[in-house]
Coordinates of C-alpha atoms in Angstrom, one line a residue:
Chain B
M1 CA -4.5 -147.4 -96.6
P2 CA -5.2 -148.1 -99.7
A3 CA -2.5 -148.9 -102.1
F4 CA -2.7 -146.2 -104.5
L5 CA -3.2 -143.8 -101.8
R6 CA 0.1 -144.3 -100.0
Y7 CA 1.7 -143.7 -103.2
L8 CA 0.1 -140.9 -104.2
T9 CA 0.1 -139.3 -100.4
P10 CA 4.2 -137.7 -101.1
L11 CA 3.3 -136.2 -104.2
L12 CA 0.4 -134.7 -102.9
L13 CA 2.7 -133.1 -100.0
F14 CA 4.9 -132.2 -103.0
L15 CA 2.5 -130.3 -105.3
A16 CA 1.3 -128.2 -102.3
L17 CA 4.7 -127.8 -101.3
A18 CA 5.8 -126.7 -104.3
G19 CA 2.7 -124.5 -104.6
L20 CA 2.9 -122.6 -101.6
L21 CA 7.2 -122.5 -103.5
Y22 CA 6.9 -120.8 -106.5
R23 CA 3.2 -118.1 -104.8
G24 CA 6.3 -117.0 -102.8
L25 CA 8.9 -116.3 -105.6
S26 CA 6.2 -113.2 -106.6
L27 CA 5.5 -112.4 -103.5
D28 CA 7.4 -109.2 -102.4
P29 CA 8.4 -108.5 -98.7
H30 CA 9.6 -105.1 -99.1
R31 CA 5.9 -104.5 -99.4
V32 CA 4.9 -105.1 -95.9
P33 CA 1.7 -103.9 -95.7
S34 CA 0.7 -101.0 -94.0
P35 CA -1.2 -100.6 -90.3
L36 CA -2.7 -96.9 -91.6
I37 CA -4.6 -97.9 -94.4
G38 CA -7.8 -96.8 -93.4
K39 CA -6.7 -94.6 -90.1
P40 CA -6.1 -91.5 -90.0
A41 CA -3.2 -89.2 -91.0
P42 CA -1.0 -88.9 -88.1
A43 CA -1.1 -85.4 -87.3
F44 CA 2.9 -83.4 -88.2
S45 CA 3.1 -79.2 -88.7
L46 CA 6.7 -79.1 -90.2
P47 CA 8.0 -75.6 -91.4
R48 CA 7.7 -75.3 -95.1
L49 CA 11.4 -76.5 -97.8
Q50 CA 10.8 -73.6 -99.1
H51 CA 9.8 -71.1 -97.1
A52 CA 11.0 -71.6 -93.7
D53 CA 8.8 -69.6 -91.1
A54 CA 5.1 -71.0 -92.9
T55 CA 4.9 -74.5 -91.5
L56 CA 2.9 -77.4 -93.5
S57 CA 0.8 -79.2 -91.4
S58 CA -1.5 -82.6 -91.5
D59 CA -4.8 -80.6 -90.6
D60 CA -3.9 -78.1 -94.7
L61 CA -4.4 -82.0 -95.8
K62 CA -8.3 -82.3 -95.3
G63 CA -11.7 -81.3 -97.6
K64 CA -9.8 -83.0 -100.1
V65 CA -8.1 -86.0 -101.4
S66 CA -4.5 -85.5 -101.7
L67 CA -1.6 -87.2 -101.8
L68 CA 1.5 -87.7 -100.3
N69 CA 5.2 -88.0 -101.3
V70 CA 7.6 -88.6 -99.9
W71 CA 11.0 -88.1 -101.1
A72 CA 14.4 -87.4 -100.8
T73 CA 17.2 -86.3 -103.3
W74 CA 19.8 -88.9 -102.1
C75 CA 17.3 -92.0 -102.9
V76 CA 17.3 -93.1 -106.8
A77 CA 14.4 -94.6 -107.4
C78 CA 12.9 -90.4 -106.6
R79 CA 14.4 -89.1 -109.4
A80 CA 13.2 -91.6 -111.7
E81 CA 9.6 -91.3 -110.2
H82 CA 9.9 -87.4 -109.5
P83 CA 9.0 -86.3 -113.7
L84 CA 5.7 -88.7 -113.5
L85 CA 4.7 -86.2 -110.8
V86 CA 5.2 -83.5 -112.7
Q87 CA 3.0 -84.8 -115.2
L88 CA 0.3 -86.3 -112.5
A89 CA 0.7 -82.1 -110.9
R90 CA 0.5 -81.3 -114.8
Q91 CA -3.0 -83.0 -115.0
G92 CA -4.2 -81.1 -112.1
V93 CA -6.9 -83.3 -110.6
V94 CA -5.2 -84.3 -107.2
P95 CA -3.0 -81.7 -105.0
I96 CA 0.2 -82.8 -103.9
Y97 CA 1.9 -82.8 -101.0
G98 CA 6.0 -83.3 -100.3
L99 CA 6.9 -84.4 -97.1
N100 CA 10.6 -84.2 -97.4
Y101 CA 12.2 -86.2 -95.7
K102 CA 15.7 -86.2 -94.4
D103 CA 17.1 -83.8 -96.9
T104 CA 18.8 -80.7 -96.9
R105 CA 17.9 -77.7 -97.6
P106 CA 19.8 -76.7 -100.6
E107 CA 19.7 -79.6 -102.3
A108 CA 16.2 -80.9 -102.2
Q109 CA 14.9 -76.9 -103.4
R110 CA 18.4 -77.3 -106.0
W111 CA 16.0 -80.6 -107.5
L112 CA 13.2 -78.9 -107.5
Q113 CA 14.4 -76.0 -109.8
R114 CA 15.9 -78.4 -112.4
F115 CA 13.2 -81.3 -112.2
G116 CA 10.2 -79.2 -111.9
N117 CA 8.1 -79.2 -108.3
P118 CA 4.8 -81.0 -109.1
Y119 CA 4.3 -80.4 -105.5
L120 CA 1.4 -77.8 -103.9
A121 CA 4.3 -77.3 -100.6
N122 CA 7.0 -79.2 -98.7
A123 CA 7.1 -79.8 -95.5
F124 CA 10.6 -80.4 -94.8
D125 CA 11.1 -83.1 -92.2
A126 CA 15.1 -82.8 -91.5
D127 CA 15.6 -85.8 -88.7
G128 CA 12.4 -88.2 -89.4
R129 CA 10.8 -88.0 -87.1
V130 CA 7.6 -86.6 -89.2
G131 CA 8.4 -90.6 -91.5
I132 CA 8.6 -92.6 -88.6
D133 CA 5.3 -91.7 -87.6
W134 CA 4.5 -92.5 -91.0
G135 CA 5.9 -95.4 -90.8
V136 CA 8.2 -94.2 -93.8
Y137 CA 11.2 -97.4 -93.7
G138 CA 11.5 -97.5 -98.6
T139 CA 11.3 -94.2 -99.9
P140 CA 9.6 -93.1 -102.5
E141 CA 6.8 -92.9 -100.8
T142 CA 2.4 -91.9 -102.0
F143 CA 0.0 -92.2 -99.2
V144 CA -3.5 -91.2 -100.7
I145 CA -5.5 -88.7 -98.3
D146 CA -9.1 -89.3 -98.7
K147 CA -11.3 -85.9 -97.4
R148 CA -11.4 -86.7 -93.5
G149 CA -8.1 -87.3 -93.3
V150 CA -7.8 -90.6 -93.9
I151 CA -4.9 -92.7 -95.0
R152 CA -6.9 -94.6 -98.0
F153 CA -4.0 -96.1 -99.8
K154 CA 0.1 -95.9 -99.5
Q155 CA 2.1 -97.4 -102.7
I156 CA 5.9 -97.9 -101.2
G157 CA 8.7 -97.3 -104.0
P158 CA 8.1 -95.6 -107.3
L159 CA 5.6 -94.8 -108.6
T160 CA 4.6 -96.3 -112.6
R161 CA 2.6 -95.3 -115.5
D162 CA 1.1 -98.3 -114.1
V163 CA -0.2 -97.8 -110.5
I164 CA -0.9 -94.1 -111.2
D165 CA -3.7 -95.2 -114.1
N166 CA -4.7 -98.3 -113.2
T167 CA -4.6 -97.7 -109.5
L168 CA -4.3 -94.1 -108.6
L169 CA -6.2 -92.2 -110.6
P170 CA -9.6 -94.3 -110.2
L171 CA -9.1 -94.2 -106.6
I172 CA -8.9 -90.3 -106.4
R173 CA -12.1 -90.1 -108.8
R174 CA -13.7 -93.2 -106.8
L175 CA -12.6 -91.1 -103.6
Q176 CA -13.5 -87.0 -104.7
E177 CA -16.8 -88.3 -105.0
E178 CA -17.0 -89.5 -101.4
T179 CA -18.3 -87.1 -99.5
A180 CA -16.6 -85.6 -96.6
Chain A
M1 CA 50.8 -119.5 -99.0
R2 CA 48.3 -122.4 -97.1
R3 CA 47.1 -119.8 -95.0
A4 CA 45.3 -117.9 -97.2
P5 CA 42.2 -119.8 -96.4
V6 CA 42.8 -119.2 -92.9
L7 CA 42.7 -115.9 -93.5
I8 CA 39.7 -116.0 -95.0
V9 CA 37.9 -117.3 -92.4
L10 CA 38.9 -115.4 -89.9
A11 CA 38.5 -112.1 -92.1
L12 CA 34.7 -113.2 -92.0
V13 CA 34.6 -114.2 -89.0
A14 CA 35.8 -111.0 -88.1
L15 CA 33.6 -109.3 -90.1
P16 CA 30.8 -108.4 -87.7
V17 CA 33.2 -106.3 -85.8
F18 CA 33.2 -103.5 -87.9
G19 CA 29.4 -103.8 -88.8
A20 CA 26.3 -102.5 -87.3
G21 CA 28.6 -100.6 -84.4
L22 CA 25.9 -99.4 -81.2
E23 CA 25.8 -95.5 -81.4
A24 CA 27.2 -94.2 -78.0
F25 CA 23.6 -94.6 -75.7
Q26 CA 24.6 -93.7 -72.1
F27 CA 22.9 -95.8 -69.6
G28 CA 24.7 -95.2 -66.6
D29 CA 23.7 -98.6 -65.4
K30 CA 23.6 -102.1 -66.7
V31 CA 19.6 -103.1 -65.8
P32 CA 17.9 -100.6 -68.7
E33 CA 21.7 -101.4 -70.9
Q34 CA 20.6 -104.9 -70.8
R35 CA 16.6 -104.1 -71.7
F36 CA 17.1 -101.8 -74.4
K37 CA 19.7 -104.7 -75.7
S38 CA 16.3 -107.3 -75.7
L39 CA 14.5 -105.0 -76.6
I40 CA 15.8 -103.7 -79.8
A41 CA 17.3 -107.4 -80.7
E42 CA 13.3 -108.2 -80.7
L43 CA 12.6 -105.7 -83.2
R44 CA 13.1 -106.3 -86.5
C45 CA 14.8 -104.0 -89.3
L46 CA 12.5 -102.8 -92.8
V47 CA 14.7 -101.9 -94.7
C48 CA 17.4 -104.4 -94.2
Q49 CA 14.9 -107.5 -93.9
N50 CA 16.5 -110.4 -91.5
Q51 CA 18.1 -108.3 -89.6
S52 CA 16.6 -107.4 -85.9
L53 CA 16.9 -102.8 -85.1
A54 CA 19.8 -104.1 -82.5
D55 CA 21.7 -105.3 -86.1
S56 CA 21.0 -103.7 -88.5
D57 CA 23.1 -100.2 -90.2
A58 CA 20.4 -98.6 -92.2
D59 CA 19.7 -95.4 -91.8
L60 CA 16.3 -96.7 -90.6
A61 CA 17.1 -98.6 -87.8
H62 CA 19.9 -96.0 -86.3
D63 CA 16.7 -93.4 -86.2
L64 CA 14.7 -96.0 -84.8
R65 CA 17.4 -96.5 -81.5
Q66 CA 17.9 -93.4 -81.0
E67 CA 13.3 -93.3 -80.8
I68 CA 13.1 -96.0 -78.7
Y69 CA 16.4 -94.3 -76.5
E70 CA 14.3 -91.5 -75.6
M71 CA 11.4 -93.4 -75.1
M72 CA 13.6 -95.4 -72.3
A73 CA 14.3 -92.6 -70.8
A74 CA 11.1 -90.6 -70.8
G75 CA 10.3 -94.0 -68.5
R76 CA 7.8 -95.2 -71.5
S77 CA 7.8 -99.4 -70.6
D78 CA 9.2 -102.2 -73.3
Q79 CA 5.0 -102.3 -74.7
E80 CA 4.1 -98.7 -74.9
I81 CA 7.8 -98.7 -76.5
V82 CA 7.0 -102.4 -78.9
D83 CA 3.6 -101.2 -79.4
F84 CA 4.4 -97.9 -81.5
L85 CA 6.4 -99.0 -83.2
V86 CA 3.0 -101.8 -84.3
Q87 CA 1.5 -98.9 -84.9
R88 CA 3.2 -97.4 -87.4
Y89 CA 5.5 -100.3 -89.4
G90 CA 2.0 -103.3 -88.2
D91 CA 3.2 -106.7 -86.7
F92 CA 6.4 -107.0 -89.2
V93 CA 8.3 -105.1 -86.5
L94 CA 7.5 -108.0 -84.4
Y95 CA 10.3 -110.7 -84.6
K96 CA 7.6 -112.3 -82.2
P97 CA 4.8 -111.6 -83.8
P98 CA 1.1 -112.3 -81.3
V99 CA -1.4 -114.9 -81.2
E100 CA -4.1 -115.1 -83.4
P101 CA -6.3 -116.3 -85.8
R102 CA -4.6 -115.4 -88.1
T103 CA -1.0 -115.9 -87.5
W104 CA -1.7 -119.5 -85.0
A105 CA -0.8 -121.4 -88.2
I106 CA 3.0 -120.2 -87.9
W107 CA 2.8 -120.1 -83.7
Y108 CA 1.4 -123.9 -83.6
G109 CA 2.0 -125.9 -87.1
P110 CA 5.4 -127.0 -85.7
F111 CA 3.1 -129.1 -82.7
V112 CA 0.6 -130.3 -84.3
L113 CA 3.4 -132.0 -87.2
L114 CA 5.3 -132.3 -84.8
L115 CA 2.1 -135.0 -83.1
A116 CA 1.2 -136.2 -87.1
G117 CA 4.0 -137.4 -87.2
L118 CA 4.8 -139.5 -83.7
L119 CA 0.7 -140.7 -84.0
I120 CA 2.1 -142.0 -87.3
L121 CA 5.6 -143.3 -85.8
V122 CA 2.8 -145.3 -83.1
H123 CA 1.2 -146.4 -86.0
T124 CA 3.6 -147.5 -87.6
L125 CA 5.7 -149.3 -85.4
R126 CA 2.4 -151.2 -84.2
Q127 CA 1.2 -152.6 -87.5
R128 CA 5.3 -154.1 -87.1
R129 CA 4.6 -156.1 -84.2
R130 CA 1.0 -156.9 -85.5
Q131 CA 2.7 -158.6 -88.1
P132 CA 4.3 -162.3 -87.4
P133 CA 8.2 -162.7 -89.2
P134 CA 7.6 -164.1 -92.4
A135 CA 7.4 -167.6 -92.2
F136 CA 10.7 -169.5 -94.4
S137 CA 9.1 -172.1 -96.7
A138 CA 9.9 -175.9 -97.6
E139 CA 11.9 -175.5 -100.4
E140 CA 13.3 -171.6 -98.5
R141 CA 13.8 -174.9 -94.5
A142 CA 15.1 -177.2 -97.3
R143 CA 18.2 -174.6 -97.7
L144 CA 18.5 -173.7 -94.8
D145 CA 19.0 -176.6 -93.4
A146 CA 21.9 -177.8 -96.0
L147 CA 24.1 -174.5 -94.8
L148 CA 23.3 -175.0 -91.4
G149 CA 25.3 -178.6 -92.5
D150 CA 23.7 -181.8 -92.3
G151 CA 19.7 -181.2 -90.0
A152 CA 21.5 -182.8 -87.4
H153 CA 21.0 -179.2 -86.5
E154 CA 18.0 -179.5 -83.6
D155 CA 15.8 -176.7 -84.0
G156 CA 15.8 -178.0 -88.2
K157 CA 13.9 -181.4 -86.0
H158 CA 11.8 -180.3 -85.7
T159 CA 10.0 -178.5 -87.9

C-alpha cells in the first residue's frame, strides 16, 4: 500500500462517517413514510360528528380529489394548523373531510363553533379504530386522496403555509386533471 | 446526607415500576400470555420511537396492545398480526426488519466489517512475521557489548 494511501485512508473514513452523521442530523425520524401511499384508502363507515345518525364512509370520498384531515381537540398542533385549514376551505379548491380522532362530541363541536368549520363533513372516530386502519400515529395528519380513492400523499404533523402552497396545492391541481 | 446518592440511584432504578403498566389483559393461561408479551416486545411504538409496544405508555400503544389482544383472542397467528401492523405503519414497526436488498446493509454490514477487520489483522500479522528483526549496527553492537560486560558474553563474540 502506498504510504500516502495509508495516511489518507483514516481521513477518508472519517469524512464518510461525518457525512453520514451530518445527513442524519437533518432527517426527522418522526416522519415515517406511510406504506399506504399509492394504495386505496382504507374503507371505513363512521357516524358523523355533527349528525350522529348520518354516516360518513370512504365511498363518500370517491369521484373527486379530497383531503382527509385527522384532528382532535386534545391535539395542540391541530390548534395551530386549524386557521390554515379554514383558509384553505375558503379558497374552495378541494373538499376537506375530517376524521375526528379519539375525541368527545361536545368538545369537538365546541371547537368547530369557536374556531370555524373547514370540513365538508367529519367522521367521529371515538375509539381510534379507523385511525389505526389509516396508520395514524401523530395528529394532525392530512391525506390527499385522488379521484379513484387512492391515497397519494400524507402530511404528518401540522400543515404549514409552505407545505400547502408548494406541495399540497400543486399536487391537488395535478390530480384534478387526471381522469378518474 | 451521605445516603442521598444511594437513594437517588434506588429511586431511578425503581422508575420502570411506575412506568407503562400492562393493562390487565386476561389470558387464563401462561402460553398465550407469553406469546402476547414476546409479540409486543418485538414491535416498535411509533409515538415513542425507541420503545417497544410493551414499554410504551403512549395512547396509541395502549390501543395497539388492545388491538393485538383482540386479534389473538380471535385466533389470528403472529404473522397475521405483524402483517396487520406493517400494512398500516410500514416496516418501521418491526424491530427485526425483513431481509431484502434494501436492508442488506444492516443485516450483513456488521459481518462484512468483521471480515474486513479479520483480513486486515491476518495481513498485518503475516507482514510482521516476514520482516526479520532489526539488525544492530556496529556502533550499537559495541555499546551492547559494553553494557553486557567487557566482551566476555559468549554471544557477543560471534558477531
